[in-house]
């Protein structure tokens, strides 16, 4: 909810600031007063005309000086607005004094000129003084009421008509200033509300960033402390399964030990994945860069995944240039990207389907690694969800797909850390293609290429 008193103060601050910024327009009153004096000098005595001009100049300067002093002293915006209203009313009365001074000595031309000048100044003041309605109304009424009174007191039909029009003109400007002032108030209120909301959103965003950082730090802490006991479980179960220290007795014990070892390895993989995501999100992951042959890494990963593909009756094909393709990267993390993408493609490809790994140069001189499958594919919305850590796109209760939903997240983040680009293209029922683009290592990549094909046994 918006704090109403605070919003009112903010609005008054904006009004005072705008009036202060536009106060330079009050200096035009001096120029207009001098021109007016010259125009009607024949109908005024020198002392009367000079005194009026000096009064206009004095009021303008006092307005300027008083506002400057109030601003520098840090006086509240409300008092500044009141000062603006007093100064504007004084200026309006100074203009209203001009037709009164012409009473008895001025002719029709002088009175008409005075009306023309006052009409112009009050219309011009609408844009500069309407930020604070009392200031403009003081200026408008102070200038027009005396003018209308002088016109009406002349008695002739023409002057009476002019006086009536002046009053009508003042009423129209009053209504315009009221409407304009209301719109300004609504605009300022909306701006104040938006500022409040922006501050709340900024604070909430900062809290969310802090909470997210604490979340990943906590996950990293837990994953780190789960590694040690899980390594012990895997190590001891391996000793038991291999019966290194002697027979276990019942044959079932060996089966149990192998099951414990398998489950421990799977759990450790999940823990390591969580720790990797946590390190990436908190910015604590460090990479050890070196010149690596991308083709050699791909060939090794494909060979390691061949048995996995064969067990699922999925054809695993790999098309590579015959010459080395060097990129700058961390070999461990590059393998992690490749293993994650290939195993993901195999996991989501049905039997008799195929997974193809391809390395080729693109039009920008970068190397593009593509891992394509003929699997179930996903919609555009699901692609966005796929990059959210721990979001699984399958139903773990009804599907055979395993994993904790971080492989694509890790692959994209690691690609970015290598200075590359990651893209996922997919369509439901037509499979998925993951594209990893990495900058080529200048001077190391060969230009002559011959493609070969490796197919995993099915």
Short mmCIF file of N, CA and C in Angstrom, two decimals, residues 310-410:
data_model
loop_
_atom_site.label_atom_id
_atom_site.label_comp_id
_atom_site.label_asym_id
_atom_site.label_seq_id
_atom_site.Cartn_x
_atom_site.Cartn_y
_atom_site.Cartn_z
N UNK A 310 23.90 -48.73 -26.65
CA UNK A 310 23.62 -50.09 -27.08
C UNK A 310 22.62 -50.78 -26.15
N UNK A 311 22.74 -50.54 -24.84
CA UNK A 311 21.82 -51.16 -23.89
C UNK A 311 20.39 -50.67 -24.09
N UNK A 312 20.23 -49.49 -24.64
CA UNK A 312 18.90 -48.93 -24.89
C UNK A 312 18.49 -49.11 -26.35
N UNK A 313 19.35 -49.80 -27.13
CA UNK A 313 19.08 -50.05 -28.54
C UNK A 313 18.89 -48.72 -29.31
N UNK A 314 19.78 -47.78 -29.01
CA UNK A 314 19.79 -46.48 -29.68
C UNK A 314 21.07 -46.36 -30.49
N UNK A 315 20.97 -46.02 -31.77
CA UNK A 315 22.14 -45.87 -32.61
C UNK A 315 22.83 -44.54 -32.28
N UNK A 316 24.12 -44.61 -32.00
CA UNK A 316 24.90 -43.42 -31.66
C UNK A 316 25.90 -43.16 -32.78
N UNK A 317 25.69 -42.09 -33.51
CA UNK A 317 26.54 -41.76 -34.66
C UNK A 317 27.36 -40.50 -34.34
N UNK A 318 28.55 -40.46 -34.89
CA UNK A 318 29.44 -39.31 -34.66
C UNK A 318 30.13 -38.94 -35.95
N UNK A 319 29.98 -37.70 -36.37
CA UNK A 319 30.60 -37.21 -37.61
C UNK A 319 31.56 -36.09 -37.25
N UNK A 320 32.86 -36.32 -37.54
CA UNK A 320 33.90 -35.39 -37.11
C UNK A 320 34.84 -35.04 -38.26
N UNK A 321 35.45 -33.88 -38.24
CA UNK A 321 36.54 -33.57 -39.18
C UNK A 321 37.72 -34.51 -38.91
N UNK A 322 38.50 -34.80 -39.94
CA UNK A 322 39.62 -35.73 -39.72
C UNK A 322 40.82 -35.04 -39.09
N UNK A 323 40.86 -33.71 -39.15
CA UNK A 323 41.98 -32.97 -38.57
C UNK A 323 41.58 -32.45 -37.19
N UNK A 324 42.55 -32.21 -36.32
CA UNK A 324 42.24 -31.70 -34.97
C UNK A 324 41.53 -30.36 -35.02
N UNK A 325 40.62 -30.16 -34.07
CA UNK A 325 39.88 -28.91 -33.92
C UNK A 325 40.16 -28.38 -32.52
N UNK A 326 40.96 -27.34 -32.45
CA UNK A 326 41.40 -26.85 -31.14
C UNK A 326 40.51 -25.70 -30.64
N UNK A 327 40.15 -25.82 -29.39
CA UNK A 327 39.42 -24.76 -28.70
C UNK A 327 40.11 -24.53 -27.36
N UNK A 328 39.85 -23.36 -26.79
CA UNK A 328 40.42 -23.02 -25.50
C UNK A 328 39.39 -23.35 -24.43
N UNK A 329 39.74 -24.31 -23.55
CA UNK A 329 38.75 -24.67 -22.55
C UNK A 329 39.31 -25.57 -21.46
N UNK A 330 38.47 -25.85 -20.49
CA UNK A 330 38.79 -26.76 -19.40
C UNK A 330 38.37 -28.16 -19.83
N UNK A 331 39.30 -29.10 -19.99
CA UNK A 331 38.94 -30.42 -20.52
C UNK A 331 37.90 -31.14 -19.67
N UNK A 332 38.01 -31.01 -18.34
CA UNK A 332 37.04 -31.67 -17.46
C UNK A 332 35.64 -31.13 -17.70
N UNK A 333 35.51 -29.81 -17.82
CA UNK A 333 34.19 -29.21 -18.00
C UNK A 333 33.67 -29.40 -19.42
N UNK A 334 34.56 -29.44 -20.41
CA UNK A 334 34.11 -29.73 -21.77
C UNK A 334 33.56 -31.14 -21.86
N UNK A 335 34.25 -32.09 -21.20
CA UNK A 335 33.71 -33.46 -21.16
C UNK A 335 32.37 -33.50 -20.45
N UNK A 336 32.24 -32.68 -19.40
CA UNK A 336 30.98 -32.65 -18.67
C UNK A 336 29.84 -32.16 -19.56
N UNK A 337 30.13 -31.16 -20.39
CA UNK A 337 29.12 -30.68 -21.33
C UNK A 337 28.73 -31.79 -22.30
N UNK A 338 29.74 -32.45 -22.88
CA UNK A 338 29.49 -33.49 -23.87
C UNK A 338 28.76 -34.68 -23.26
N UNK A 339 29.22 -35.15 -22.10
CA UNK A 339 28.58 -36.30 -21.45
C UNK A 339 27.12 -36.00 -21.11
N UNK A 340 26.88 -34.78 -20.60
CA UNK A 340 25.52 -34.43 -20.24
C UNK A 340 24.59 -34.39 -21.44
N UNK A 341 25.05 -33.80 -22.55
CA UNK A 341 24.21 -33.68 -23.72
C UNK A 341 23.98 -35.03 -24.39
N UNK A 342 25.03 -35.86 -24.49
CA UNK A 342 24.89 -37.16 -25.15
C UNK A 342 24.02 -38.10 -24.32
N UNK A 343 24.28 -38.16 -23.02
CA UNK A 343 23.47 -39.04 -22.16
C UNK A 343 22.02 -38.58 -22.13
N UNK A 344 21.80 -37.26 -22.14
CA UNK A 344 20.44 -36.73 -22.18
C UNK A 344 19.73 -37.16 -23.46
N UNK A 345 20.44 -37.05 -24.59
CA UNK A 345 19.84 -37.41 -25.87
C UNK A 345 19.51 -38.90 -25.90
N UNK A 346 20.40 -39.73 -25.38
CA UNK A 346 20.14 -41.17 -25.35
C UNK A 346 18.95 -41.47 -24.44
N UNK A 347 18.89 -40.79 -23.31
CA UNK A 347 17.85 -41.05 -22.32
C UNK A 347 16.46 -40.75 -22.87
N UNK A 348 16.35 -39.73 -23.70
CA UNK A 348 15.04 -39.32 -24.20
C UNK A 348 14.76 -39.82 -25.61
N UNK A 349 15.56 -40.76 -26.09
CA UNK A 349 15.33 -41.34 -27.41
C UNK A 349 14.79 -42.75 -27.25
N UNK A 350 13.68 -43.09 -27.87
CA UNK A 350 13.11 -44.44 -27.75
C UNK A 350 13.96 -45.47 -28.49
N UNK A 351 13.66 -46.72 -28.26
CA UNK A 351 14.38 -47.81 -28.93
C UNK A 351 14.26 -47.67 -30.44
N UNK A 352 15.32 -48.08 -31.13
CA UNK A 352 15.49 -48.00 -32.59
C UNK A 352 15.67 -46.56 -33.07
N UNK A 353 15.72 -45.60 -32.12
CA UNK A 353 16.00 -44.22 -32.50
C UNK A 353 17.49 -44.00 -32.65
N UNK A 354 17.88 -42.78 -32.90
CA UNK A 354 19.30 -42.50 -33.11
C UNK A 354 19.69 -41.16 -32.49
N UNK A 355 20.97 -41.08 -32.15
CA UNK A 355 21.57 -39.85 -31.63
C UNK A 355 22.80 -39.55 -32.49
N UNK A 356 22.90 -38.33 -32.97
CA UNK A 356 24.00 -37.95 -33.85
C UNK A 356 24.79 -36.81 -33.24
N UNK A 357 26.11 -36.98 -33.19
CA UNK A 357 27.01 -35.94 -32.68
C UNK A 357 27.83 -35.43 -33.86
N UNK A 358 27.84 -34.14 -34.06
CA UNK A 358 28.48 -33.56 -35.23
C UNK A 358 29.29 -32.34 -34.81
N UNK A 359 30.49 -32.20 -35.38
CA UNK A 359 31.33 -31.02 -35.17
C UNK A 359 31.63 -30.40 -36.52
N UNK A 360 31.35 -29.11 -36.67
CA UNK A 360 31.60 -28.44 -37.94
C UNK A 360 31.86 -26.96 -37.69
N UNK A 361 32.46 -26.31 -38.66
CA UNK A 361 32.72 -24.87 -38.56
C UNK A 361 31.50 -24.11 -39.03
N UNK A 362 31.22 -22.98 -38.36
CA UNK A 362 30.08 -22.17 -38.79
C UNK A 362 30.59 -20.97 -39.58
N UNK A 363 29.65 -20.10 -39.99
CA UNK A 363 30.03 -18.99 -40.87
C UNK A 363 30.82 -17.90 -40.17
N UNK A 364 30.92 -17.95 -38.83
CA UNK A 364 31.67 -16.95 -38.10
C UNK A 364 33.07 -17.44 -37.70
N UNK A 365 33.43 -18.61 -38.16
CA UNK A 365 34.74 -19.14 -37.82
C UNK A 365 34.78 -19.86 -36.49
N UNK A 366 33.62 -20.04 -35.85
CA UNK A 366 33.56 -20.80 -34.61
C UNK A 366 33.27 -22.26 -34.93
N UNK A 367 33.51 -23.12 -33.94
CA UNK A 367 33.19 -24.53 -34.09
C UNK A 367 31.85 -24.81 -33.42
N UNK A 368 30.97 -25.49 -34.15
CA UNK A 368 29.64 -25.80 -33.64
C UNK A 368 29.55 -27.30 -33.36
N UNK A 369 29.25 -27.64 -32.12
CA UNK A 369 29.02 -29.03 -31.72
C UNK A 369 27.52 -29.24 -31.62
N UNK A 370 27.00 -30.20 -32.38
CA UNK A 370 25.57 -30.48 -32.38
C UNK A 370 25.32 -31.91 -31.91
N UNK A 371 24.41 -32.02 -30.97
CA UNK A 371 23.97 -33.33 -30.49
C UNK A 371 22.48 -33.42 -30.79
N UNK A 372 22.13 -34.24 -31.78
CA UNK A 372 20.75 -34.35 -32.24
C UNK A 372 20.20 -35.73 -31.91
N UNK A 373 18.93 -35.80 -31.57
CA UNK A 373 18.28 -37.08 -31.31
C UNK A 373 16.94 -37.14 -32.03
N UNK A 374 16.40 -38.33 -32.13
CA UNK A 374 15.09 -38.55 -32.73
C UNK A 374 14.08 -38.87 -31.64
N UNK A 375 14.25 -38.23 -30.49
CA UNK A 375 13.43 -38.53 -29.33
C UNK A 375 12.09 -37.82 -29.31
N UNK A 376 11.56 -37.67 -28.11
CA UNK A 376 10.19 -37.17 -27.94
C UNK A 376 10.07 -35.68 -28.22
N UNK A 377 11.18 -34.93 -28.11
CA UNK A 377 11.15 -33.50 -28.36
C UNK A 377 10.39 -32.75 -27.27
N UNK A 378 10.30 -31.44 -27.45
CA UNK A 378 9.59 -30.62 -26.45
C UNK A 378 9.11 -29.33 -27.10
N UNK A 379 8.11 -28.72 -26.46
CA UNK A 379 7.55 -27.48 -26.96
C UNK A 379 8.45 -26.30 -26.60
N UNK A 380 8.11 -25.12 -27.15
CA UNK A 380 8.90 -23.92 -26.86
C UNK A 380 8.85 -23.57 -25.37
N UNK A 381 7.68 -23.75 -24.75
CA UNK A 381 7.55 -23.48 -23.32
C UNK A 381 8.41 -24.43 -22.51
N UNK A 382 8.44 -25.70 -22.92
CA UNK A 382 9.24 -26.68 -22.20
C UNK A 382 10.73 -26.41 -22.35
N UNK A 383 11.11 -25.84 -23.50
CA UNK A 383 12.52 -25.50 -23.69
C UNK A 383 12.96 -24.48 -22.66
N UNK A 384 12.11 -23.48 -22.40
CA UNK A 384 12.43 -22.47 -21.38
C UNK A 384 12.54 -23.12 -20.01
N UNK A 385 11.62 -24.06 -19.71
CA UNK A 385 11.65 -24.73 -18.41
C UNK A 385 12.87 -25.63 -18.28
N UNK A 386 13.37 -26.12 -19.40
CA UNK A 386 14.48 -27.07 -19.36
C UNK A 386 15.74 -26.47 -18.77
N UNK A 387 15.87 -25.15 -18.84
CA UNK A 387 17.07 -24.50 -18.34
C UNK A 387 16.93 -24.06 -16.88
N UNK A 388 15.79 -24.32 -16.27
CA UNK A 388 15.61 -24.01 -14.85
C UNK A 388 16.16 -25.18 -14.02
N UNK A 389 17.11 -24.92 -13.12
CA UNK A 389 17.69 -26.03 -12.34
C UNK A 389 16.63 -26.84 -11.60
N UNK A 390 16.78 -28.18 -11.68
CA UNK A 390 15.96 -29.15 -10.95
C UNK A 390 14.54 -29.27 -11.50
N UNK A 391 14.26 -28.67 -12.65
CA UNK A 391 12.95 -28.86 -13.27
C UNK A 391 13.04 -30.06 -14.20
N UNK A 392 12.23 -31.08 -13.92
CA UNK A 392 12.19 -32.28 -14.76
C UNK A 392 11.02 -32.16 -15.72
N UNK A 393 11.29 -32.44 -16.98
CA UNK A 393 10.25 -32.32 -17.98
C UNK A 393 9.42 -33.59 -18.11
N UNK A 394 9.84 -34.67 -17.46
CA UNK A 394 9.08 -35.91 -17.49
C UNK A 394 8.43 -36.13 -16.13
N UNK A 395 7.58 -37.09 -16.04
CA UNK A 395 6.95 -37.47 -14.78
C UNK A 395 7.75 -38.60 -14.16
N UNK A 396 8.49 -38.34 -13.08
CA UNK A 396 9.36 -39.37 -12.51
C UNK A 396 8.59 -40.57 -11.97
N UNK A 397 7.28 -40.47 -11.78
CA UNK A 397 6.50 -41.58 -11.25
C UNK A 397 6.02 -42.53 -12.34
N UNK A 398 5.98 -42.02 -13.58
CA UNK A 398 5.44 -42.84 -14.66
C UNK A 398 6.43 -43.07 -15.78
N UNK A 399 7.52 -42.35 -15.83
CA UNK A 399 8.50 -42.48 -16.90
C UNK A 399 9.76 -43.15 -16.38
N UNK A 400 10.51 -43.70 -17.34
CA UNK A 400 11.75 -44.37 -16.96
C UNK A 400 12.93 -43.41 -16.92
N UNK A 401 12.75 -42.18 -17.35
CA UNK A 401 13.86 -41.24 -17.43
C UNK A 401 14.33 -40.89 -16.03
N UNK A 402 15.64 -40.99 -15.81
CA UNK A 402 16.19 -40.61 -14.51
C UNK A 402 16.92 -39.28 -14.64
N UNK A 403 17.57 -38.86 -13.57
CA UNK A 403 18.24 -37.57 -13.56
C UNK A 403 17.53 -36.60 -12.65
N UNK A 404 18.24 -35.50 -12.31
CA UNK A 404 17.66 -34.53 -11.38
C UNK A 404 17.35 -33.20 -12.07
N UNK A 405 17.52 -33.14 -13.38
CA UNK A 405 17.10 -31.95 -14.11
C UNK A 405 18.08 -30.80 -14.10
N UNK A 406 19.38 -31.10 -14.16
CA UNK A 406 20.37 -30.02 -14.15
C UNK A 406 21.35 -30.11 -15.31
N UNK A 407 21.29 -31.16 -16.11
CA UNK A 407 22.31 -31.35 -17.15
C UNK A 407 22.30 -30.22 -18.18
N UNK A 408 21.12 -29.79 -18.63
CA UNK A 408 21.05 -28.70 -19.60
C UNK A 408 21.47 -27.38 -18.97
N UNK A 409 21.09 -27.17 -17.71
CA UNK A 409 21.50 -25.96 -17.01
C UNK A 409 23.02 -25.88 -16.93
N UNK A 410 23.64 -26.98 -16.53
CA UNK A 410 25.10 -27.02 -16.41
C UNK A 410 25.76 -26.83 -17.78
#
